[in-house]
mmCIF file of C-alpha atoms in Angstrom:
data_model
loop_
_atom_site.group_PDB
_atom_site.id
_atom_site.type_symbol
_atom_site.label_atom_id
_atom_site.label_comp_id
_atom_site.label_asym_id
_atom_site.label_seq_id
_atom_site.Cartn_x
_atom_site.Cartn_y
_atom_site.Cartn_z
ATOM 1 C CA UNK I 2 -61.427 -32.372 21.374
ATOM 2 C CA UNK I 3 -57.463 -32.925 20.799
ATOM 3 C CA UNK I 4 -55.131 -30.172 22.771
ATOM 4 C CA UNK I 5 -53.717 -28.142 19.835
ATOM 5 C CA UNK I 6 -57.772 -27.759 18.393
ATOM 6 C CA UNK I 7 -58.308 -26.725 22.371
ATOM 7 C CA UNK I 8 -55.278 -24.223 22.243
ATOM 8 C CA UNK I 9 -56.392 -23.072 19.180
ATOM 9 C CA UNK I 10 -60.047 -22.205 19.761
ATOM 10 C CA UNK I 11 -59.015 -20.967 23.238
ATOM 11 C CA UNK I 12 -61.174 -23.815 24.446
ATOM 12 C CA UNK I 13 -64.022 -23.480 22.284
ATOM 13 C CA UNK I 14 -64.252 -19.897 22.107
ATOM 14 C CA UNK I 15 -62.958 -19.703 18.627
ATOM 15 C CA UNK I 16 -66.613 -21.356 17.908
ATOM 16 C CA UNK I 17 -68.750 -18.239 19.302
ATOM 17 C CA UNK I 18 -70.291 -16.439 16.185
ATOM 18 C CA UNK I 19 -70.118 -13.942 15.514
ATOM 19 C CA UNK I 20 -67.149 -12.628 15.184
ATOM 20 C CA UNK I 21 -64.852 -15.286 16.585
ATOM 21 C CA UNK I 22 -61.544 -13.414 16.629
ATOM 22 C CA UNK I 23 -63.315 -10.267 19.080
ATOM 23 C CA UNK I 24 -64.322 -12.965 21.194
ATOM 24 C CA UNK I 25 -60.880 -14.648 21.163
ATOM 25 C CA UNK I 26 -59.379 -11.081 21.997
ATOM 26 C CA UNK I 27 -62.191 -10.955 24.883
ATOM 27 C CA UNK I 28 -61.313 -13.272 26.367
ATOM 28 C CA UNK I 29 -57.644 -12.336 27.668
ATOM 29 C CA UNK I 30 -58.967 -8.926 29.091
ATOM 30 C CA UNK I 31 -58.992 -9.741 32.558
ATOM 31 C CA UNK I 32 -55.495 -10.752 32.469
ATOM 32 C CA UNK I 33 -54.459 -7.293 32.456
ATOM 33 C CA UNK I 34 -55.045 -7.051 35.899
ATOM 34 C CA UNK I 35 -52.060 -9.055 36.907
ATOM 35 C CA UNK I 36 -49.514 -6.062 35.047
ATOM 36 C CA UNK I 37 -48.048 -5.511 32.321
ATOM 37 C CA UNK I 38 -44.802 -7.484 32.444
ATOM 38 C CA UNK I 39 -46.789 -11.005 33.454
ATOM 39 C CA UNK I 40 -48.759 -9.484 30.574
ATOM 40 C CA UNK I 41 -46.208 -9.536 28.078
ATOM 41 C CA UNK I 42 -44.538 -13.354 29.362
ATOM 42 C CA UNK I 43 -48.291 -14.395 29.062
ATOM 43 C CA UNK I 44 -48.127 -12.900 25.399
ATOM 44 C CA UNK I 45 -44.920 -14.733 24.324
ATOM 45 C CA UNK I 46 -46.136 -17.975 26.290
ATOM 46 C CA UNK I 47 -49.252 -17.942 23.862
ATOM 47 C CA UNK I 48 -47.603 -16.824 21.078
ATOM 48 C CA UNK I 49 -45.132 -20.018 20.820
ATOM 49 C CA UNK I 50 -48.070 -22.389 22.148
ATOM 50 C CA UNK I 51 -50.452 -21.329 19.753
ATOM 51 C CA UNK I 52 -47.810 -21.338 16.600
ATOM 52 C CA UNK I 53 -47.109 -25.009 17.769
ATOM 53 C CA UNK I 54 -51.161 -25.585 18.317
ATOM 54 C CA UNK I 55 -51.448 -24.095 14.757
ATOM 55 C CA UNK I 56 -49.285 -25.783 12.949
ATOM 56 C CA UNK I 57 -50.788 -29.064 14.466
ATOM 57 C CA UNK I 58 -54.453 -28.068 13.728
ATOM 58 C CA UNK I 59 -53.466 -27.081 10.210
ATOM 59 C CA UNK I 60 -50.895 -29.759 9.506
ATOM 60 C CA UNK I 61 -53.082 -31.146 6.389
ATOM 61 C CA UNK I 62 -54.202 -27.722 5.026
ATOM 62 C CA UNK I 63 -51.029 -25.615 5.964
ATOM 63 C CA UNK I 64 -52.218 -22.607 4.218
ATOM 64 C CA UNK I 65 -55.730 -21.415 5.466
ATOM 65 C CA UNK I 66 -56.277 -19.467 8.261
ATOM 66 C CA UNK I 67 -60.087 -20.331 9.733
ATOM 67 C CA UNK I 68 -61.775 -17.327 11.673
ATOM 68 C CA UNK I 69 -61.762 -20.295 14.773
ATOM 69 C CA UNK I 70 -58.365 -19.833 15.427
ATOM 70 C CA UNK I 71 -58.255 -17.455 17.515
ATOM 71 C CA UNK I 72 -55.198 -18.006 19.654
ATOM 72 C CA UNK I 73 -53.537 -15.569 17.690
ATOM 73 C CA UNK I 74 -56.017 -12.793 18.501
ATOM 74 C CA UNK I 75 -55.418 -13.867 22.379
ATOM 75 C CA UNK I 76 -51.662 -13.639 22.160
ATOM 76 C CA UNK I 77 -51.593 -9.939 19.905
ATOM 77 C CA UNK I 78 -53.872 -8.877 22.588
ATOM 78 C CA UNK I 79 -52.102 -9.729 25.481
ATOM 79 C CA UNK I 80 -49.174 -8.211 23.700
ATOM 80 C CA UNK I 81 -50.949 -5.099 22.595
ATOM 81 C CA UNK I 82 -52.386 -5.381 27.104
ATOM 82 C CA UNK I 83 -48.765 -5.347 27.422
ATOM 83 C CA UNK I 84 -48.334 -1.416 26.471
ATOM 84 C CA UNK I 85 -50.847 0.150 29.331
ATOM 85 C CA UNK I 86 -48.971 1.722 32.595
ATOM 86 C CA UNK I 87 -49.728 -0.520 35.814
ATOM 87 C CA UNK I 88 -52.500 2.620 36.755
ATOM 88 C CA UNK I 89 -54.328 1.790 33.508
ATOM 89 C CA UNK I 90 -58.083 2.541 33.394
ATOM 90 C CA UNK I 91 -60.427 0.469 32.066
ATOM 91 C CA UNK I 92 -60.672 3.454 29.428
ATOM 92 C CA UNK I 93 -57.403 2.520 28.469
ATOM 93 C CA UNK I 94 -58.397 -1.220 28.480
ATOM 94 C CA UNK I 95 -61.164 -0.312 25.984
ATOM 95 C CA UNK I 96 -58.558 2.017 23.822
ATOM 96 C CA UNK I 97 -56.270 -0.913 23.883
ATOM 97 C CA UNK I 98 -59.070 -3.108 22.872
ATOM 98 C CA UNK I 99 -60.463 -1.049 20.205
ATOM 99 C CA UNK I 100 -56.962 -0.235 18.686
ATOM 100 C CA UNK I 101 -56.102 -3.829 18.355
ATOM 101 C CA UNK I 102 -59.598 -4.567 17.212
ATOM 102 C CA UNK I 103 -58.900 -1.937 14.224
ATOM 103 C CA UNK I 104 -55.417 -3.484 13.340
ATOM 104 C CA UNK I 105 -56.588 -6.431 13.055
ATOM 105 C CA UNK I 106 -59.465 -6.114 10.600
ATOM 106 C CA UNK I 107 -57.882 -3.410 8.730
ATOM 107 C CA UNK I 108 -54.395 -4.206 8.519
ATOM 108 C CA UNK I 109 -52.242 -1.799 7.658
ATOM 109 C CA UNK I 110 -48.918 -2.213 6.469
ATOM 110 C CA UNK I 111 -46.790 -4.123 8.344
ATOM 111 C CA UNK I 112 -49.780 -5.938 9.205
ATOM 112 C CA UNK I 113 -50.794 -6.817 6.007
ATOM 113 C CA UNK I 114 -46.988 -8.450 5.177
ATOM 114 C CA UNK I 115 -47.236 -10.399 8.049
ATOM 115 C CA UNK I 116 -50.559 -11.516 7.281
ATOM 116 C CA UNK I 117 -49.632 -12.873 3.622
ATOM 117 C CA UNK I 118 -47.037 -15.263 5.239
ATOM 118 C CA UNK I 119 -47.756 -19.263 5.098
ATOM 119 C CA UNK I 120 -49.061 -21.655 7.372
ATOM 120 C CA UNK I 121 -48.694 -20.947 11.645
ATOM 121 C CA UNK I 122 -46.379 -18.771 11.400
ATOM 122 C CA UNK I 123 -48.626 -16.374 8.778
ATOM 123 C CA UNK I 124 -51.538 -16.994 11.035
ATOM 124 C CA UNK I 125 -50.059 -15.914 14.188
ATOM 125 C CA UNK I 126 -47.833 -13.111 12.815
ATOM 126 C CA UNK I 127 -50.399 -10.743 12.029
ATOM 127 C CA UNK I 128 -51.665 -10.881 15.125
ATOM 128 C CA UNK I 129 -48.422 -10.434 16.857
ATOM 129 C CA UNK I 130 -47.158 -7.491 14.669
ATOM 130 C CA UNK I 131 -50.687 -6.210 15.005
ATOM 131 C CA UNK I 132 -50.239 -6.497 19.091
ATOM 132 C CA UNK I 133 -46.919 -4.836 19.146
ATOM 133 C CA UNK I 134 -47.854 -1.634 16.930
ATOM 134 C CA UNK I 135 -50.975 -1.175 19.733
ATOM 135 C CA UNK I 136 -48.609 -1.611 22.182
ATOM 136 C CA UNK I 137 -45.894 0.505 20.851
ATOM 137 C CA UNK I 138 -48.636 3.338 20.268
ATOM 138 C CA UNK I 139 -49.743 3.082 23.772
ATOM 139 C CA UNK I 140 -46.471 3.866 25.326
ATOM 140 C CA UNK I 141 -46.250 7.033 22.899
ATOM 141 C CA UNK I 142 -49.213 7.827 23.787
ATOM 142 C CA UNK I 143 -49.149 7.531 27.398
ATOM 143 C CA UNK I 144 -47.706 11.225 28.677
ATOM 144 C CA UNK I 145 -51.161 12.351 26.278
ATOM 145 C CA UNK I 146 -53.505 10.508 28.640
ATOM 146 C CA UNK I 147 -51.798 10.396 32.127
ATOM 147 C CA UNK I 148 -53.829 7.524 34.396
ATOM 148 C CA UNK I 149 -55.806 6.490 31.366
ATOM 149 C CA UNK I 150 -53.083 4.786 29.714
#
């Protein structure tokens, strides 16, 4: 297996059925335990490897976006991760989870914009807008659920 097909199946888990891009946002979960600024650097780290894995894996058919990418779900999680206090819960793990989960298979708008872009950038976009908007509504939401969020 070449590096940028690694980086973009998150080392094979982009191949789990089904559902590859829950188990590609599974996957980061733990990382939340280190906080959420080595959270968010971990999130922009991904971000700009995967777009550059991406655009390498898709380099003869720039305008699909298979369900075994999921390096884009990793990095919108991580970024969505990103919005919990340091005195998370795991409820608020599972909130953040969920929430992202929903974004990402419903896609509002600006989701949905992001999503209709071309090639890498289109692929990982979604993900990333998705991310922030979880992450965003977590930090409103955090003086409604004091030490869950």
């Amino acid at each position: 297996m070449n590096l940028p097909l690694l980086v973009a199946t998150m080392g094979g888990i982009g191949r789990l059925k089904p559902a590859p891009g829950t188990w590609g946002s599974l996957v980061v979960l733990p990382l939340v335990l280190v906080g959420p600024l080595a959270v968010l650097l971990l999130a922009l780290l991904i971000s700009i490897i995967g777009f550059y894995a991406v655009r390498e894996v898709l380099r003869d058919t720039p305008n699909q976006d298979p369900g075994w990418i999921v390096v884009d779900e990793a990095a919108g999680m991580l970024l969505a991760l990103a919005g919990l206090s340091v005195s998370a819960s795991i409820w608020g793990v599972v909130i953040a989870f969920g929430l992202f989960r929903v974004f990402d298979i419903l896609k509002p708008w600006p989701i949905s914009w992001a999503d209709q872009q071309e090639g890498a950038f289109g692929v990982m976009l979604d993900d990333i807008v998705a991310g922030a908007l979880v992450a965003l509504a977590l930090i409103l939401a955090r003086p409604l659920l004091p030490g869950v969020i």
